[in-house]
PDB file of N, CA and C in Angstrom:
ATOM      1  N   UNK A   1      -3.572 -14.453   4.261  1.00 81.00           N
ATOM      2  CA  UNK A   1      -3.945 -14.380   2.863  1.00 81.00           C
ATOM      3  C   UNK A   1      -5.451 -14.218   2.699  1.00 81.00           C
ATOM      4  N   UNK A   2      -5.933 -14.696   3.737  1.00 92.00           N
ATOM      5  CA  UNK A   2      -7.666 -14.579   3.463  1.00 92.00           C
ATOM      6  C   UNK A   2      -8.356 -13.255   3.243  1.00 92.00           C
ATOM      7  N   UNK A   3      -7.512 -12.452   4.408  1.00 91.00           N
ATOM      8  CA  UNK A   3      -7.428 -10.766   4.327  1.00 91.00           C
ATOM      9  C   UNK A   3      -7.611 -10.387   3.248  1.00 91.00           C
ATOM     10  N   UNK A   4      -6.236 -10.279   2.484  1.00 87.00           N
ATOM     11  CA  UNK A   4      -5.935 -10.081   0.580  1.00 87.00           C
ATOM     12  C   UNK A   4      -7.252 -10.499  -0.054  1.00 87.00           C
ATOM     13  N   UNK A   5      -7.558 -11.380   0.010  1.00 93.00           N
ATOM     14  CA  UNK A   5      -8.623 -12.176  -0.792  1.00 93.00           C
ATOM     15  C   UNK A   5     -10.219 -11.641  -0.302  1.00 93.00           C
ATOM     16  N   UNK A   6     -10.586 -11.194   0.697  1.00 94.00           N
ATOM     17  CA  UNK A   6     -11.735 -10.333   1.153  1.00 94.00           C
ATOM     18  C   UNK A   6     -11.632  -9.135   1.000  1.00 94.00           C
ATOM     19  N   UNK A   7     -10.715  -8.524   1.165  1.00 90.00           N
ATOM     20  CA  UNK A   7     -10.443  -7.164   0.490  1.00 90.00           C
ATOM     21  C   UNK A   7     -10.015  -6.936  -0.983  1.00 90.00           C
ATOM     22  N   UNK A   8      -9.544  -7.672  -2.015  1.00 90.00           N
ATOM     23  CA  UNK A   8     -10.292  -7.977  -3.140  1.00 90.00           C
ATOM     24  C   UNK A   8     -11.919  -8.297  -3.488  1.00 90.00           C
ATOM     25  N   UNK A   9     -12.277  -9.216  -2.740  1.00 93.00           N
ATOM     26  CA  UNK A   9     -13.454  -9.245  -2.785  1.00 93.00           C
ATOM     27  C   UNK A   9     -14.470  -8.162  -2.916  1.00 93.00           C
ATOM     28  N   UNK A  10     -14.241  -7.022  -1.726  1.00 93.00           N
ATOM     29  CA  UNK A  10     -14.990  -6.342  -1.363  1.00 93.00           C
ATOM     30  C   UNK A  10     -14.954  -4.894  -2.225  1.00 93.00           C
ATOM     31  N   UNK A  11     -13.706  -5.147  -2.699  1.00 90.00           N
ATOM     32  CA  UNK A  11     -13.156  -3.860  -3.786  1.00 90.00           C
ATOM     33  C   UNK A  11     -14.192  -4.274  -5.295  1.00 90.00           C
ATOM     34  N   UNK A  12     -14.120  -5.222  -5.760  1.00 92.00           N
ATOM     35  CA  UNK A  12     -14.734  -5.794  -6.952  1.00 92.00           C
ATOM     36  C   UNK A  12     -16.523  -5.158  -6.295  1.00 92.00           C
ATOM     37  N   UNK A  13     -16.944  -6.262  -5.345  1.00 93.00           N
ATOM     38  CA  UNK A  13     -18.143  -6.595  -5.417  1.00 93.00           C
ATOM     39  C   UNK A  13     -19.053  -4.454  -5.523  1.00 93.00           C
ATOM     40  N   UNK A  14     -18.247  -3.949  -4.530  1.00 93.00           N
ATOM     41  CA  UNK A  14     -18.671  -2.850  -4.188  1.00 93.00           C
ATOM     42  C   UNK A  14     -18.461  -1.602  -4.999  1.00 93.00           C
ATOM     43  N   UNK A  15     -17.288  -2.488  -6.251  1.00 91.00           N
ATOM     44  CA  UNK A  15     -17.046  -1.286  -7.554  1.00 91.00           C
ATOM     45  C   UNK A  15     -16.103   0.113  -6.514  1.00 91.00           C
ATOM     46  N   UNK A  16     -15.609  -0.351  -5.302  1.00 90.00           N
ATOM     47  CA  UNK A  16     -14.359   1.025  -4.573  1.00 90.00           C
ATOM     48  C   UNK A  16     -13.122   1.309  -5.579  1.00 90.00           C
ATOM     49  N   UNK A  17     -13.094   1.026  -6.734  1.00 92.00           N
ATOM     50  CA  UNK A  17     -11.856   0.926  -7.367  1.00 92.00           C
ATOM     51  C   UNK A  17     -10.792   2.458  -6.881  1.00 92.00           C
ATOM     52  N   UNK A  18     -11.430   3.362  -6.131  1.00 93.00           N
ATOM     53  CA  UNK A  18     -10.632   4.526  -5.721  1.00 93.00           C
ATOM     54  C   UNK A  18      -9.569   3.691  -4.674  1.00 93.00           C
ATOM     55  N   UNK A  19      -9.699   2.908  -4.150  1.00 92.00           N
ATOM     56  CA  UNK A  19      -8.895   2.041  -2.990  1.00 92.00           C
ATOM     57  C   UNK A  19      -7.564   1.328  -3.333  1.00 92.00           C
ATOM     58  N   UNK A  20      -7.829   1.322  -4.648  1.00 93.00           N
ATOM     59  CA  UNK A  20      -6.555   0.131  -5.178  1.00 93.00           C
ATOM     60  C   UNK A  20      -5.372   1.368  -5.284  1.00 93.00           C
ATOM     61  N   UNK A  21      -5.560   2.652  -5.573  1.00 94.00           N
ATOM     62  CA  UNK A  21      -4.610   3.212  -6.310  1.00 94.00           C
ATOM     63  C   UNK A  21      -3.349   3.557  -4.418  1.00 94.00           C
ATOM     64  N   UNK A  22      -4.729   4.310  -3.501  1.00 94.00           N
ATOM     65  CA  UNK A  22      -4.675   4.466  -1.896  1.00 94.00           C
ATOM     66  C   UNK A  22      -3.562   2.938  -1.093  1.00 94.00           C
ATOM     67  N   UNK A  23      -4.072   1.984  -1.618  1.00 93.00           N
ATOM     68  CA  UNK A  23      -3.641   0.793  -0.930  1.00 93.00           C
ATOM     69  C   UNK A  23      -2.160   0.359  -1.755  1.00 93.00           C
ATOM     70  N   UNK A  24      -2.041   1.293  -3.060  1.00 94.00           N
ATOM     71  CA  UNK A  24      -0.513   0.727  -3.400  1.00 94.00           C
ATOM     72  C   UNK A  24       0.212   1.470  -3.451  1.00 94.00           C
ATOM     73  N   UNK A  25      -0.073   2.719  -2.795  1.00 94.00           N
ATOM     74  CA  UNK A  25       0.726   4.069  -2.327  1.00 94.00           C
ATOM     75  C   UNK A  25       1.073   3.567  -0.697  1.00 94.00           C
ATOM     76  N   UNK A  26       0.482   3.216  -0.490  1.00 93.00           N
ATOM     77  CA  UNK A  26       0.610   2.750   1.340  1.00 93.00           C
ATOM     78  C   UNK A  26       1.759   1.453   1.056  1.00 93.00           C
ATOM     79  N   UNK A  27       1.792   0.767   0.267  1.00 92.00           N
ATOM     80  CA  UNK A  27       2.302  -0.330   0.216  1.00 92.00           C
ATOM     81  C   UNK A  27       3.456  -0.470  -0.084  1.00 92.00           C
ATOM     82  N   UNK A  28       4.103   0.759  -1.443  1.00 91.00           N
ATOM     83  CA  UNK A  28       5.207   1.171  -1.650  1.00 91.00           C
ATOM     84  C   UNK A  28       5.919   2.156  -0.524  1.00 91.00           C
ATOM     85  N   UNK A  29       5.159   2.901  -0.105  1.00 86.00           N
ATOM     86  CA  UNK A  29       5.775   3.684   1.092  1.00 86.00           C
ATOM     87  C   UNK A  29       6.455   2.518   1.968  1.00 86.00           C
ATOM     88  N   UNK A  30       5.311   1.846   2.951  1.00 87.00           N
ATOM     89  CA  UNK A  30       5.860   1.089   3.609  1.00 87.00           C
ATOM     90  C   UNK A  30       7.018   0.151   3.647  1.00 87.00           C
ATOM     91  N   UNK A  31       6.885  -0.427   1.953  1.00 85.00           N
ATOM     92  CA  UNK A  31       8.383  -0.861   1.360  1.00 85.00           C
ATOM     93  C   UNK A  31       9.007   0.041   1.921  1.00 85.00           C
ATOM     94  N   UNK A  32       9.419   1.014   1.201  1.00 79.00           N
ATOM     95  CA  UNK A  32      10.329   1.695   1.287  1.00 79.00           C
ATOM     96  C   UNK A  32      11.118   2.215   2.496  1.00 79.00           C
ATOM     97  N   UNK A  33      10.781   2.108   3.743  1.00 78.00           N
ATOM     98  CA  UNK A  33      10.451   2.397   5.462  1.00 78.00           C
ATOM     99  C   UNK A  33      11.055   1.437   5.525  1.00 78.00           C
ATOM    100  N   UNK A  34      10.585  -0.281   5.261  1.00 79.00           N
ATOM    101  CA  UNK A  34      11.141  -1.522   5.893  1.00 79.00           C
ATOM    102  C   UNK A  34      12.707  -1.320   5.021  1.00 79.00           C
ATOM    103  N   UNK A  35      12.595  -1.212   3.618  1.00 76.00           N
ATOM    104  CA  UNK A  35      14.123  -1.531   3.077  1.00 76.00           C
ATOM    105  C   UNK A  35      15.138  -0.780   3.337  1.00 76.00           C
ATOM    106  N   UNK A  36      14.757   0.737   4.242  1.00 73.00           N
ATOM    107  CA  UNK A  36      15.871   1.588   4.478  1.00 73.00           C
ATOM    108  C   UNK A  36      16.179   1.689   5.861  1.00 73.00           C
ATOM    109  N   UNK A  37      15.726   0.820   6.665  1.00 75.00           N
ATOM    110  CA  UNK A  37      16.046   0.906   7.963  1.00 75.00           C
ATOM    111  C   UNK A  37      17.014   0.709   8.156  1.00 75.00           C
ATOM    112  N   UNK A  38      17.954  -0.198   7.577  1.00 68.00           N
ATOM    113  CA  UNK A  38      19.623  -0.520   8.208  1.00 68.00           C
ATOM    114  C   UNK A  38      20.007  -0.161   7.070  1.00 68.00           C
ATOM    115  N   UNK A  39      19.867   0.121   5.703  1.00 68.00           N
ATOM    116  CA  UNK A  39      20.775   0.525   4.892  1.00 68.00           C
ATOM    117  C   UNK A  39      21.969   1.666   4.571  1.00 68.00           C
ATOM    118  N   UNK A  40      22.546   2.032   3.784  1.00 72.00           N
ATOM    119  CA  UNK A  40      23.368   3.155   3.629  1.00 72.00           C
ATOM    120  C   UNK A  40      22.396   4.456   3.033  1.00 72.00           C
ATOM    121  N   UNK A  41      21.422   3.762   2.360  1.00 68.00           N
ATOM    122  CA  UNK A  41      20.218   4.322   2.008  1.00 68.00           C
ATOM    123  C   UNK A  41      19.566   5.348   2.593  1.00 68.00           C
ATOM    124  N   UNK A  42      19.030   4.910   3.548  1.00 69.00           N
ATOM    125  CA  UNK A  42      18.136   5.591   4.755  1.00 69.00           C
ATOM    126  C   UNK A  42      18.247   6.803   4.622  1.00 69.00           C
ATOM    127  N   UNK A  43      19.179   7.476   4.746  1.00 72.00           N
ATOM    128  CA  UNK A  43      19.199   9.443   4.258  1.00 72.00           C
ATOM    129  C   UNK A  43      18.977  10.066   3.419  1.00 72.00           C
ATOM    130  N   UNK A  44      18.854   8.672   2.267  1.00 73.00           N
ATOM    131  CA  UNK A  44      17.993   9.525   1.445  1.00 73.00           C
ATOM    132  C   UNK A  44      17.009   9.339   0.593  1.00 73.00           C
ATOM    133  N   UNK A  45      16.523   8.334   1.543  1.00 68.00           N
ATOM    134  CA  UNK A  45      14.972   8.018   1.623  1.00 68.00           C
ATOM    135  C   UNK A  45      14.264   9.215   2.671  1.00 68.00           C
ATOM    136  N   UNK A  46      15.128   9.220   3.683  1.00 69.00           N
ATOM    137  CA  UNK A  46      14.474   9.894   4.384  1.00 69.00           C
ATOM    138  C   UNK A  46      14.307  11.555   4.305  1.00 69.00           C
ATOM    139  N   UNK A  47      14.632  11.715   3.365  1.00 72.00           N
ATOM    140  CA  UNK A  47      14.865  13.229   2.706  1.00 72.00           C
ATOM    141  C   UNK A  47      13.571  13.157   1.945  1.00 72.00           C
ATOM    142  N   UNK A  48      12.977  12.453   1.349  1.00 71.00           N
ATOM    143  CA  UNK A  48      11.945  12.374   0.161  1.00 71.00           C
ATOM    144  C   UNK A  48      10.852  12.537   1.289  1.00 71.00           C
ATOM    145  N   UNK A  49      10.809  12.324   2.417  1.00 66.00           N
ATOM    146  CA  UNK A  49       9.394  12.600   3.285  1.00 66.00           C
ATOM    147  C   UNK A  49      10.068  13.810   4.542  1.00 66.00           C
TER     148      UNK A  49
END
């Protein structure tokens, strides 16, 4: 959690606000990777990339 909380930090202090939009595109992807690995899903998730 300290991570989260320094990389907030560093987003504020340094005004990167281009990072937040980058870091919750990465974040939903990655969802999306972990929740379709065993599902019935998976084919067509995996069609969208």
């Amino acid at each position: 959690m300290t991570f989260l909380a320094e990389l907030k930090d560093y987003i504020v202090a340094r005004r990167k606000w281009w990072l937040v939009p980058v870091l919750a595109a990465l974040l939903i992807i990655g969802g999306l990777l972990v929740l379709a690995q065993g599902s019935a899903v998976a084919p067509f998730i995996y069609t969208i990339f």
